[in-house]
Amino acid sequence: FAPAMVLAACVVALITVRTLFARGARTPNGIARLTGVERSVSRMIGLTTALTAVAAIWWGSGLLQQQGIATVSTAAGGTGFLAGVFAWASKWLSTPLKETRGSTLARVVLGWLKRATPRALALMVLVFLILQVGTGVRSVAFSPVEGAGGFNREGFGWLMGVSGAVLLLTAWLFDPARVGLHEFYRSRISRCYLGASNSPPAVATERGAAGNRYVSERPGDDLKLGAIRKASVKPIHLVCTAANDLAGDHLATLYRGARSAVLSANGISIGDKTGRLDYLGLSAALTASAAAFNSQMGRVSMDLGPAVAFLMGALNLRLGLWVPHPENPRRDDYTFPGRLFLRELFGRSRTDGSQLHLSDGNHFENFGLYELVRRHCRSIIVSDCGADPAVSFDDLANVLRRVREDFGVEIELDIAPLRPAADGLARQHAVAGTIHYDGLDGSDKGTLLFFKPALTGDEPPDVLQYRTKNGQFPHETTGDQFYDEAQWESYRRLGEHAVRTTLGFAESIGHEKAAFLDRLFLGVRERLHPAAEGHREVFIAMSERCASLEADVFSQGPSALRRELFPEVVALRGQEQLVPDLEQELQAVSYLMRAIQIMEDVWVAADLERYWSHPLNEGWMNYFQRWASAPTFRRWWPILRPIYSNGFRDFAAERFGLGMRDALARPDSDPAHASVRLRLMLEPSSTVFEGGHAWRQFVQRAAAPDLLGRTLLVYRMDLLNGTTRPSPTLDVGFALVDERPVDGGRTATWQAEHFFVPPPLIGAGIVGRQLDAVIAYYTAQARVGGFRRLTVVFGSGVVRPRGKAARDERVRQIGFFKSRGFEVVASGDLEPGRVELSLTLPPPA
């Protein structure tokens, strides 16, 4: 203990000097000198502690040596026992410590024990191991009674030689990727997932698929990353992992203990650095991505300390994988793989070194969303399938913080519909959010579709039965790695049900459609609006008040007010020979509104979306069919349709054949028996147009633009009149277009506000059909007029969306144009707040 005591005396002397001369250190130079003294003191204290610990171990080893073999054997047995206890308790290490405070004393104590127990066990095992090693060294190199002749030079030489040889052989022959749990887990993943379709030709011919029943890995099961890259397989499979950084710059990583890394057919990438890994198997990449139980676990290992990492490495409790850093010039050097195991033992993983130690992606971020945001993906689907019995969304909160801190990207997401109510049921299986790549006020947006395992009550009976018997479903612990048939099928069927419920509408889009993905995510946004709790009861109550008000207005209210509420009826007055008397038509509209409101209320209360064919609802359906078959009903349905909910509109179109048809714009997606037709017309006379319904609605909301020199495309609806006479027509939208020569061709450009449909009609399907018709018109004009491109312009630096609702509306509008094939022009070429979208027309045949 003498060296430690000498250093301790020096520390006391330095502290005394620093205390006495602190008053005079008021100048910058004096403060700098004090800082140097304090650094020296801190380093000397650390060295004193280390020397004291070594001396204590050497002294303890001497005591064990003097006590003899029995005591040493007892210590060895104690070490083994503690190691076994540590291995038994190590499942606590497989999940990150997510709670930082508890609401009760019991939870605080439990959290502290969770952190302290593995650390204490590991430290105790290490102390016993070091004492035994010290005892062995003393037994070989020293006599029991120390003296001048106590040192055994020959024994000490043999001891050092054998130890050095063992270390050398370990560094040369020990492959950490081929010894331990990593290889065991990798071979099972390869056989179970990659080898499922690997049936040898002879066996396949003789026995069919049933011949591929091997349990152990077979030749040809695995795939090399290089082979996948050469095959140009799409889509690109990103395998997200955590690159551990326990010995790196903790400040640079915000004390996360790891950075995000990706394995793919292109190799290994970390940040903006990428390098090939053609020799690596896909199964090894998947194993690293699933290495939740490992000696290096990012921030978890930082919390638990180096003793735990050492002991897990020594006990071979490792699933991680070492790969060369993308910037390592000797990427194929595999001469001494065991040196990586030694670095792993002592927690020397770094993300700026020659080798990277990869482990479970959850040691950095559990979804893979971080890397998709890094790649600026604008359409992302996330499935949050981590065990979350409290439904606290820990993994989601973690990734939202990290993409905001690292990329400046904000993600808006309302997760309220995913939280279970008192009965354990949630309102939705998924929610849609917005990714703001250039800030809340910017124009670069993306859509996030977020799934969370939850039950809404409409699942198949076998799934509901499993939940009744297993209260933690669908958030059972991931420590259970052995699912039986019922458990496996319940999770699989719940996932299938959630996707079909959320994305079932995509079947009507048609995969041959242009911009299918944009149409899909636009539909997701329109359908996944969270509904408030108690929405059904409030909806029906408010509907009753609304129907009562309408009845009073149409029976007792002023005639002028009735006409103002439905200007569409008044707009047909110039075509009186085609429609009934104006007052009679207004009265008919009032009855139609009351009837449709009853239909929607019954649709909500009786859940007709699922049970319309139930015998108890047969009377309702027949009653509704009578109303929907009336010519007056079918004439006014396109005008009244936007007043009612999106789901009810879809139900009415499917069950009663209520829809619209535009042979020019969308002939393939509308029912042939539709009773209303939309046509695109070129209006040569602005005088007639300015007296129409659409123009009057427009000038109520914006300043009248100059029509001179512009092309005016008016969209008109033919209303069914129930007779053989010509149908009355109504202006339901227009586009005011600037046609200009550009790059040897012509382009058609319009401001977003000059592509107009009266707001009371939005939701009737008119907006999409009008845009389809405009595209079809200019596609035809490309052959004769030389049109090459269509462009729509949103806003400027003066006008910015304010508030979440305005941002959502801007994102929805941009997504609407993208769903028709428009692409966002690079925002760097535009003034702040201005967004341009462009569609390149097909060249003339």
Coordinates of N, CA and C in Angstrom, one line a residue, residues 282-480:
L282 N -26.8 -12.5 -45.2 CA -28.0 -11.8 -44.7 C -28.4 -12.3 -43.4
S283 N -28.3 -13.5 -43.1 CA -28.7 -14.1 -41.8 C -27.8 -13.5 -40.7
A284 N -26.5 -13.2 -40.9 CA -25.7 -12.6 -39.9 C -26.2 -11.1 -39.7
A285 N -26.6 -10.4 -40.8 CA -27.1 -9.1 -40.6 C -28.3 -9.0 -39.8
L286 N -29.2 -10.0 -40.1 CA -30.5 -10.1 -39.3 C -30.2 -10.4 -37.8
T287 N -29.3 -11.3 -37.6 CA -28.9 -11.6 -36.2 C -28.4 -10.4 -35.4
A288 N -27.5 -9.7 -36.1 CA -27.0 -8.5 -35.4 C -28.1 -7.5 -35.1
S289 N -29.1 -7.4 -36.1 CA -30.2 -6.4 -35.9 C -31.1 -6.9 -34.7
A290 N -31.1 -8.2 -34.4 CA -31.9 -8.8 -33.3 C -31.1 -9.1 -32.1
A291 N -29.9 -8.6 -32.0 CA -29.0 -8.9 -30.9 C -29.3 -8.1 -29.6
A292 N -30.5 -8.3 -29.1 CA -30.9 -7.6 -27.9 C -30.1 -8.0 -26.7
F293 N -29.7 -9.2 -26.7 CA -29.0 -9.8 -25.5 C -27.5 -9.8 -25.9
N294 N -26.7 -8.9 -25.4 CA -25.3 -8.8 -25.9 C -24.5 -8.1 -24.9
S295 N -23.2 -8.3 -25.0 CA -22.2 -7.6 -24.1 C -22.1 -6.1 -24.3
Q296 N -22.4 -5.6 -25.5 CA -22.4 -4.2 -25.8 C -23.9 -3.8 -26.2
M297 N -24.5 -2.9 -25.4 CA -25.9 -2.6 -25.6 C -26.2 -1.1 -25.6
G298 N -25.2 -0.3 -26.1 CA -25.5 1.1 -26.2 C -25.6 1.7 -24.8
R299 N -26.6 2.6 -24.7 CA -26.9 3.3 -23.4 C -27.1 2.3 -22.3
V300 N -27.7 1.2 -22.5 CA -27.9 0.2 -21.5 C -26.6 -0.2 -20.8
S301 N -25.6 -0.5 -21.7 CA -24.3 -0.9 -21.1 C -23.6 0.3 -20.4
M302 N -23.9 1.5 -20.8 CA -23.3 2.7 -20.1 C -24.0 2.8 -18.7
D303 N -25.2 2.5 -18.6 CA -25.9 2.5 -17.3 C -25.4 1.4 -16.4
L304 N -25.2 0.2 -17.0 CA -24.8 -0.9 -16.1 C -23.4 -1.0 -15.8
G305 N -22.5 -0.3 -16.6 CA -21.1 -0.3 -16.3 C -20.3 -1.3 -17.0
P306 N -18.9 -1.2 -17.0 CA -18.0 -2.1 -17.7 C -18.0 -3.5 -17.1
A307 N -18.2 -3.6 -15.8 CA -18.2 -5.0 -15.2 C -19.2 -5.9 -15.8
V308 N -20.4 -5.4 -16.1 CA -21.4 -6.2 -16.7 C -21.0 -6.6 -18.1
A309 N -20.5 -5.6 -18.9 CA -20.1 -5.9 -20.2 C -19.0 -7.0 -20.2
F310 N -18.0 -6.9 -19.3 CA -16.9 -7.8 -19.2 C -17.5 -9.2 -18.9
L311 N -18.3 -9.3 -17.9 CA -18.8 -10.6 -17.5 C -19.7 -11.3 -18.6
M312 N -20.5 -10.5 -19.3 CA -21.3 -11.1 -20.4 C -20.4 -11.6 -21.5
G313 N -19.4 -10.8 -21.8 CA -18.4 -11.3 -22.8 C -17.7 -12.6 -22.3
A314 N -17.3 -12.6 -21.1 CA -16.6 -13.8 -20.5 C -17.5 -15.0 -20.5
L315 N -18.8 -14.8 -20.2 CA -19.7 -15.9 -20.2 C -20.2 -16.3 -21.6
N316 N -19.7 -15.5 -22.6 CA -20.2 -15.8 -24.0 C -21.6 -15.5 -24.2
L317 N -22.2 -14.5 -23.5 CA -23.6 -14.1 -23.7 C -23.6 -13.0 -24.7
R318 N -23.3 -13.4 -26.0 CA -23.1 -12.4 -27.0 C -23.9 -12.7 -28.3
L319 N -24.6 -11.8 -28.8 CA -25.3 -12.0 -30.1 C -24.8 -11.0 -31.2
G320 N -24.0 -10.1 -30.8 CA -23.5 -9.0 -31.6 C -22.6 -9.4 -32.7
L321 N -22.2 -8.5 -33.6 CA -21.4 -8.8 -34.8 C -20.4 -7.7 -35.0
W322 N -19.1 -8.1 -35.2 CA -18.1 -7.1 -35.6 C -18.0 -7.1 -37.1
V323 N -18.0 -5.8 -37.7 CA -17.8 -5.6 -39.1 C -16.8 -4.5 -39.3
P324 N -16.1 -4.4 -40.4 CA -15.2 -3.3 -40.6 C -15.9 -2.0 -40.8
H325 N -15.3 -0.9 -40.4 CA -15.8 0.4 -40.6 C -15.8 0.8 -42.1
P326 N -16.7 1.5 -42.6 CA -16.7 1.8 -44.0 C -15.4 2.5 -44.5
E327 N -14.7 3.2 -43.6 CA -13.5 3.9 -44.0 C -12.3 3.1 -43.7
N328 N -12.4 1.9 -43.2 CA -11.3 1.1 -42.9 C -10.6 0.6 -44.2
P329 N -9.3 1.0 -44.4 CA -8.6 0.7 -45.7 C -8.3 -0.8 -45.8
R330 N -8.2 -1.5 -44.6 CA -7.9 -3.0 -44.6 C -9.2 -3.7 -44.2
R331 N -10.2 -3.6 -45.1 CA -11.5 -4.1 -44.8 C -11.5 -5.7 -44.8
D332 N -10.6 -6.3 -45.6 CA -10.6 -7.7 -45.7 C -9.6 -8.4 -44.7
D333 N -9.0 -7.6 -43.8 CA -8.0 -8.2 -42.9 C -8.8 -9.0 -41.8
Y334 N -8.5 -10.3 -41.8 CA -9.2 -11.1 -40.8 C -8.2 -12.1 -40.1
T335 N -7.0 -11.5 -40.0 CA -5.9 -12.4 -39.5 C -6.0 -12.7 -38.0
F336 N -6.4 -11.7 -37.2 CA -6.5 -11.9 -35.7 C -7.9 -11.5 -35.3
P337 N -8.9 -12.3 -35.6 CA -10.3 -12.0 -35.2 C -10.5 -11.9 -33.7
G338 N -9.6 -12.7 -32.9 CA -9.8 -12.7 -31.5 C -9.5 -11.4 -30.8
R339 N -8.8 -10.5 -31.5 CA -8.5 -9.2 -30.9 C -9.8 -8.4 -30.7
L340 N -10.8 -8.7 -31.6 CA -12.1 -8.0 -31.4 C -12.8 -8.5 -30.2
F341 N -12.7 -9.8 -29.9 CA -13.3 -10.4 -28.7 C -12.7 -9.7 -27.4
L342 N -11.4 -9.5 -27.4 CA -10.7 -8.9 -26.3 C -11.2 -7.4 -26.1
R343 N -11.4 -6.7 -27.3 CA -11.9 -5.3 -27.2 C -13.3 -5.3 -26.7
E344 N -14.1 -6.4 -27.1 CA -15.4 -6.5 -26.6 C -15.5 -6.7 -25.1
L345 N -14.5 -7.5 -24.5 CA -14.5 -7.8 -23.1 C -14.3 -6.5 -22.3
F346 N -13.5 -5.6 -22.8 CA -13.2 -4.5 -22.0 C -14.0 -3.2 -22.5
G347 N -15.0 -3.5 -23.3 CA -15.9 -2.4 -23.7 C -15.2 -1.3 -24.5
R348 N -14.4 -1.7 -25.4 CA -13.6 -0.7 -26.2 C -14.2 -0.5 -27.6
S349 N -15.5 -0.6 -27.7 CA -16.2 -0.4 -29.0 C -16.2 1.1 -29.3
R350 N -15.9 1.4 -30.6 CA -15.9 2.8 -31.0 C -16.6 2.9 -32.4
T351 N -17.2 4.0 -32.7 CA -17.7 4.2 -34.1 C -16.8 5.0 -35.0
D352 N -15.7 5.4 -34.5 CA -14.7 6.0 -35.3 C -13.4 5.2 -35.4
G353 N -13.5 3.9 -35.0 CA -12.3 3.0 -35.1 C -12.3 2.2 -36.4
S354 N -11.5 1.2 -36.5 CA -11.4 0.4 -37.7 C -12.5 -0.6 -37.8
Q355 N -13.1 -1.0 -36.6 CA -14.1 -2.0 -36.6 C -15.3 -1.5 -35.8
L356 N -16.5 -1.9 -36.3 CA -17.8 -1.6 -35.6 C -18.4 -2.8 -34.9
H357 N -18.9 -2.6 -33.7 CA -19.6 -3.7 -33.1 C -21.1 -3.4 -33.1
L358 N -21.8 -4.3 -33.9 CA -23.2 -4.0 -34.1 C -24.1 -4.9 -33.2
S359 N -25.2 -4.3 -32.7 CA -26.1 -5.0 -31.9 C -27.5 -4.6 -32.2
D360 N -28.5 -5.0 -31.4 CA -29.9 -4.7 -31.7 C -30.2 -3.3 -32.0
G361 N -30.9 -3.0 -33.1 CA -31.3 -1.7 -33.5 C -32.0 -0.9 -32.3
N362 N -32.6 -1.6 -31.4 CA -33.3 -1.0 -30.3 C -32.3 -0.4 -29.3
H363 N -31.1 -0.7 -29.4 CA -30.1 -0.1 -28.5 C -29.8 1.4 -29.0
F364 N -30.4 1.7 -30.2 CA -30.4 3.1 -30.6 C -31.8 3.6 -30.9
E365 N -32.5 2.8 -31.7 CA -33.9 3.2 -32.1 C -34.6 2.0 -32.7
N366 N -35.8 1.7 -32.3 CA -36.4 0.4 -32.5 C -37.2 0.2 -33.8
F367 N -37.5 1.3 -34.5 CA -38.4 1.2 -35.7 C -37.7 1.1 -37.0
G368 N -36.5 1.7 -37.1 CA -35.9 1.9 -38.4 C -36.3 3.2 -39.0
L369 N -37.2 3.9 -38.3 CA -37.7 5.2 -38.8 C -36.6 6.2 -39.0
Y370 N -35.6 6.2 -38.1 CA -34.5 7.1 -38.1 C -33.8 7.1 -39.4
E371 N -33.5 5.9 -39.9 CA -32.7 5.8 -41.2 C -33.6 6.2 -42.4
L372 N -34.9 5.9 -42.3 CA -35.8 6.3 -43.4 C -35.9 7.9 -43.5
V373 N -35.9 8.5 -42.3 CA -36.0 10.0 -42.3 C -34.6 10.5 -42.8
R374 N -33.5 9.9 -42.4 CA -32.2 10.3 -43.0 C -32.2 10.2 -44.5
R375 N -32.9 9.2 -45.1 CA -33.0 9.1 -46.5 C -34.1 9.9 -47.2
H376 N -34.8 10.7 -46.4 CA -35.8 11.7 -46.9 C -36.9 11.0 -47.5
C377 N -37.3 9.8 -47.0 CA -38.5 9.1 -47.6 C -39.8 9.9 -47.2
R378 N -40.7 10.0 -48.2 CA -41.9 10.8 -48.0 C -43.1 10.0 -47.7
S379 N -43.0 8.7 -47.8 CA -44.1 7.8 -47.5 C -43.6 6.7 -46.7
I380 N -43.9 6.6 -45.4 CA -43.3 5.7 -44.5 C -44.4 5.0 -43.7
I381 N -44.3 3.7 -43.5 CA -45.1 2.8 -42.7 C -44.3 2.3 -41.6
V382 N -44.7 2.5 -40.3 CA -44.1 2.0 -39.2 C -45.0 1.1 -38.4
S383 N -44.5 -0.1 -38.0 CA -45.2 -1.0 -37.2 C -44.5 -1.1 -35.8
D384 N -45.2 -0.6 -34.8 CA -44.6 -0.5 -33.4 C -45.0 -1.8 -32.7
C385 N -44.2 -2.8 -32.8 CA -44.5 -4.1 -32.2 C -43.7 -4.5 -31.0
G386 N -43.0 -3.6 -30.4 CA -42.3 -3.8 -29.2 C -43.3 -4.1 -28.0
A387 N -42.9 -4.9 -27.1 CA -43.8 -5.1 -25.9 C -44.0 -3.8 -25.2
D388 N -45.3 -3.3 -25.0 CA -45.6 -2.1 -24.4 C -46.9 -2.2 -23.6
P389 N -46.9 -3.0 -22.6 CA -48.2 -3.3 -21.9 C -48.8 -2.0 -21.3
A390 N -48.0 -1.0 -21.0 CA -48.5 0.3 -20.4 C -49.0 1.2 -21.5
V391 N -48.7 0.8 -22.8 CA -49.1 1.6 -24.0 C -48.6 3.1 -23.7
S392 N -47.3 3.2 -23.4 CA -46.7 4.5 -23.1 C -45.9 5.0 -24.3
F393 N -45.8 4.2 -25.4 CA -45.1 4.7 -26.6 C -43.7 5.2 -26.3
D394 N -42.9 4.4 -25.5 CA -41.6 4.8 -25.3 C -40.7 4.8 -26.5
D395 N -40.8 3.8 -27.4 CA -40.0 3.7 -28.6 C -40.3 4.8 -29.5
L396 N -41.6 5.2 -29.6 CA -42.0 6.3 -30.5 C -41.4 7.6 -30.0
A397 N -41.5 7.9 -28.7 CA -41.0 9.1 -28.1 C -39.5 9.2 -28.3
N398 N -38.8 8.0 -28.2 CA -37.3 8.0 -28.4 C -36.9 8.4 -29.8
V399 N -37.6 7.9 -30.8 CA -37.2 8.2 -32.2 C -37.7 9.6 -32.6
L400 N -38.8 10.1 -32.1 CA -39.2 11.5 -32.3 C -38.2 12.5 -31.8
R401 N -37.6 12.2 -30.6 CA -36.6 13.1 -30.1 C -35.4 13.0 -31.0
R402 N -35.0 11.9 -31.4 CA -33.7 11.7 -32.1 C -33.7 12.3 -33.5
V403 N -34.8 12.1 -34.2 CA -34.9 12.7 -35.6 C -35.0 14.3 -35.5
R404 N -35.6 14.8 -34.4 CA -35.6 16.2 -34.2 C -34.3 16.7 -33.8
E405 N -33.6 16.1 -32.9 CA -32.2 16.5 -32.5 C -31.2 16.4 -33.6
D406 N -31.2 15.3 -34.3 CA -30.1 15.0 -35.3 C -30.4 15.6 -36.7
F407 N -31.7 15.6 -37.1 CA -32.0 16.1 -38.5 C -32.8 17.4 -38.5
G408 N -33.3 17.8 -37.4 CA -34.2 19.0 -37.4 C -35.5 18.7 -38.0
V409 N -35.9 17.4 -38.0 CA -37.2 17.0 -38.7 C -38.3 16.9 -37.6
E410 N -39.4 17.5 -37.8 CA -40.5 17.4 -36.8 C -41.6 16.5 -37.3
I411 N -42.1 15.6 -36.5 CA -43.1 14.6 -36.9 C -44.3 14.9 -36.0
E412 N -45.5 15.2 -36.7 CA -46.7 15.4 -36.0 C -47.6 14.2 -36.1
L413 N -48.0 13.7 -34.9 CA -48.7 12.4 -34.9 C -49.7 12.4 -33.7
D414 N -51.0 12.2 -34.0 CA -52.0 12.1 -32.9 C -52.2 10.6 -32.6
I415 N -51.7 10.2 -31.4 CA -51.7 8.7 -31.1 C -52.9 8.4 -30.2
A416 N -53.8 9.4 -29.9 CA -54.9 9.1 -29.0 C -55.8 8.0 -29.4
P417 N -56.1 7.8 -30.7 CA -57.0 6.7 -31.1 C -56.3 5.3 -30.9
L418 N -55.0 5.3 -30.6 CA -54.4 4.0 -30.4 C -54.3 3.5 -28.9
R419 N -54.7 4.5 -28.0 CA -54.7 4.1 -26.6 C -56.0 3.4 -26.2
P420 N -55.8 2.3 -25.5 CA -57.0 1.5 -25.1 C -57.9 2.3 -24.1
A421 N -59.2 2.1 -24.2 CA -60.1 2.7 -23.2 C -60.2 1.8 -22.0
A422 N -61.2 2.1 -21.1 CA -61.3 1.3 -19.9 C -61.6 -0.2 -20.3
D423 N -62.3 -0.4 -21.4 CA -62.6 -1.8 -21.8 C -61.5 -2.5 -22.5
G424 N -60.4 -1.8 -22.6 CA -59.2 -2.4 -23.3 C -59.2 -2.3 -24.8
L425 N -60.2 -1.6 -25.4 CA -60.3 -1.5 -26.8 C -59.9 -0.1 -27.3
A426 N -59.1 0.0 -28.4 CA -58.7 1.2 -29.0 C -59.7 1.6 -30.1
R427 N -59.6 2.8 -30.6 CA -60.6 3.3 -31.6 C -60.1 2.9 -33.0
Q428 N -58.7 2.8 -33.2 CA -58.2 2.5 -34.5 C -57.0 1.6 -34.3
H429 N -56.6 1.0 -35.5 CA -55.4 0.2 -35.5 C -54.2 1.0 -35.9
A430 N -54.4 2.2 -36.6 CA -53.3 2.9 -37.1 C -53.7 4.4 -37.1
V431 N -52.7 5.3 -37.2 CA -52.9 6.7 -37.3 C -52.0 7.2 -38.4
A432 N -52.3 8.4 -39.0 CA -51.5 9.0 -40.0 C -51.0 10.3 -39.5
G433 N -49.7 10.6 -39.7 CA -49.1 11.8 -39.3 C -48.3 12.5 -40.4
T434 N -47.7 13.6 -40.1 CA -47.0 14.4 -41.1 C -45.5 14.5 -40.7
I435 N -44.6 14.3 -41.6 CA -43.2 14.5 -41.4 C -42.8 15.9 -42.0
H436 N -42.4 16.8 -41.2 CA -42.0 18.1 -41.7 C -40.4 18.2 -41.8
Y437 N -40.0 18.0 -43.1 CA -38.5 17.9 -43.3 C -37.9 19.2 -43.2
D438 N -38.6 20.3 -43.5 CA -37.9 21.6 -43.5 C -38.7 22.6 -42.5
G439 N -39.2 22.0 -41.4 CA -39.8 22.8 -40.4 C -41.3 22.9 -40.6
L440 N -42.0 23.3 -39.5 CA -43.4 23.3 -39.5 C -44.0 24.2 -40.6
D441 N -43.3 25.3 -40.9 CA -43.8 26.3 -41.9 C -43.3 26.0 -43.3
G442 N -42.5 24.9 -43.5 CA -41.9 24.6 -44.8 C -42.8 23.9 -45.7
S443 N -42.3 23.5 -46.9 CA -43.1 22.9 -47.9 C -42.7 21.5 -48.2
D444 N -41.6 21.0 -47.6 CA -41.1 19.6 -47.8 C -41.8 18.7 -46.8
K445 N -42.8 18.0 -47.2 CA -43.6 17.1 -46.2 C -43.5 15.7 -46.6
G446 N -43.8 14.8 -45.7 CA -44.0 13.4 -45.9 C -45.1 12.9 -45.0
T447 N -45.5 11.7 -45.3 CA -46.6 11.1 -44.5 C -46.2 9.8 -43.8
L448 N -46.5 9.7 -42.5 CA -46.2 8.6 -41.7 C -47.4 7.8 -41.3
L449 N -47.5 6.6 -41.7 CA -48.6 5.7 -41.3 C -48.1 4.8 -40.2
F450 N -48.7 5.0 -39.0 CA -48.1 4.3 -37.7 C -49.1 3.3 -37.2
F451 N -48.7 2.0 -37.2 CA -49.5 0.9 -36.7 C -49.1 0.6 -35.2
K452 N -50.0 0.3 -34.4 CA -49.7 -0.1 -33.0 C -50.6 -1.3 -32.7
P453 N -50.1 -2.5 -32.3 CA -51.0 -3.6 -32.0 C -52.0 -3.2 -30.9
A454 N -53.3 -3.4 -31.3 CA -54.4 -3.0 -30.5 C -55.6 -3.7 -30.9
L455 N -56.6 -3.9 -30.0 CA -57.8 -4.5 -30.4 C -58.9 -3.4 -30.4
T456 N -59.7 -3.5 -31.4 CA -60.8 -2.5 -31.6 C -62.2 -3.2 -31.4
G457 N -62.2 -4.5 -31.2 CA -63.5 -5.2 -30.9 C -64.1 -5.9 -32.1
D458 N -63.5 -5.6 -33.3 CA -64.1 -6.2 -34.5 C -63.2 -7.3 -35.0
E459 N -62.3 -7.8 -34.2 CA -61.4 -8.9 -34.6 C -62.1 -10.2 -34.7
P460 N -61.5 -11.2 -35.4 CA -62.1 -12.6 -35.5 C -62.3 -13.2 -34.1
P461 N -63.2 -14.1 -33.9 CA -63.5 -14.7 -32.6 C -62.3 -15.4 -31.9
D462 N -61.4 -16.0 -32.7 CA -60.3 -16.7 -32.1 C -59.3 -15.7 -31.6
V463 N -59.1 -14.5 -32.2 CA -58.2 -13.5 -31.6 C -58.8 -13.0 -30.3
L464 N -60.1 -12.7 -30.3 CA -60.7 -12.2 -29.1 C -60.7 -13.2 -28.0
Q465 N -60.8 -14.5 -28.3 CA -60.7 -15.6 -27.3 C -59.3 -15.6 -26.7
Y466 N -58.3 -15.5 -27.5 CA -56.9 -15.5 -27.0 C -56.7 -14.3 -26.1
R467 N -57.3 -13.2 -26.4 CA -57.1 -12.0 -25.5 C -57.8 -12.3 -24.2
T468 N -59.0 -12.9 -24.2 CA -59.7 -13.2 -22.9 C -58.9 -14.1 -22.0
K469 N -58.1 -15.1 -22.6 CA -57.3 -16.0 -21.8 C -55.9 -15.4 -21.5
N470 N -55.5 -14.4 -22.2 CA -54.2 -13.8 -22.0 C -54.3 -12.3 -22.0
G471 N -54.4 -11.8 -20.8 CA -54.7 -10.4 -20.6 C -53.6 -9.4 -21.2
Q472 N -52.4 -9.9 -21.3 CA -51.3 -9.0 -21.8 C -51.3 -8.9 -23.3
F473 N -52.0 -9.8 -24.0 CA -52.1 -9.7 -25.5 C -52.7 -8.4 -25.9
P474 N -52.2 -7.7 -26.9 CA -51.0 -8.1 -27.8 C -49.7 -7.5 -27.4
H475 N -49.4 -7.4 -26.1 CA -48.2 -6.8 -25.6 C -47.5 -7.8 -24.6
E476 N -47.5 -9.1 -25.0 CA -46.8 -10.0 -24.1 C -45.3 -9.8 -24.2
T477 N -44.6 -10.3 -23.2 CA -43.2 -10.0 -23.1 C -42.4 -10.6 -24.3
T478 N -41.4 -9.9 -24.8 CA -40.6 -10.4 -25.8 C -39.6 -11.5 -25.3
G479 N -39.5 -11.6 -24.0 CA -38.7 -12.7 -23.4 C -39.2 -14.1 -23.8
D480 N -40.5 -14.2 -24.1 CA -41.1 -15.5 -24.6 C -40.7 -15.7 -26.0

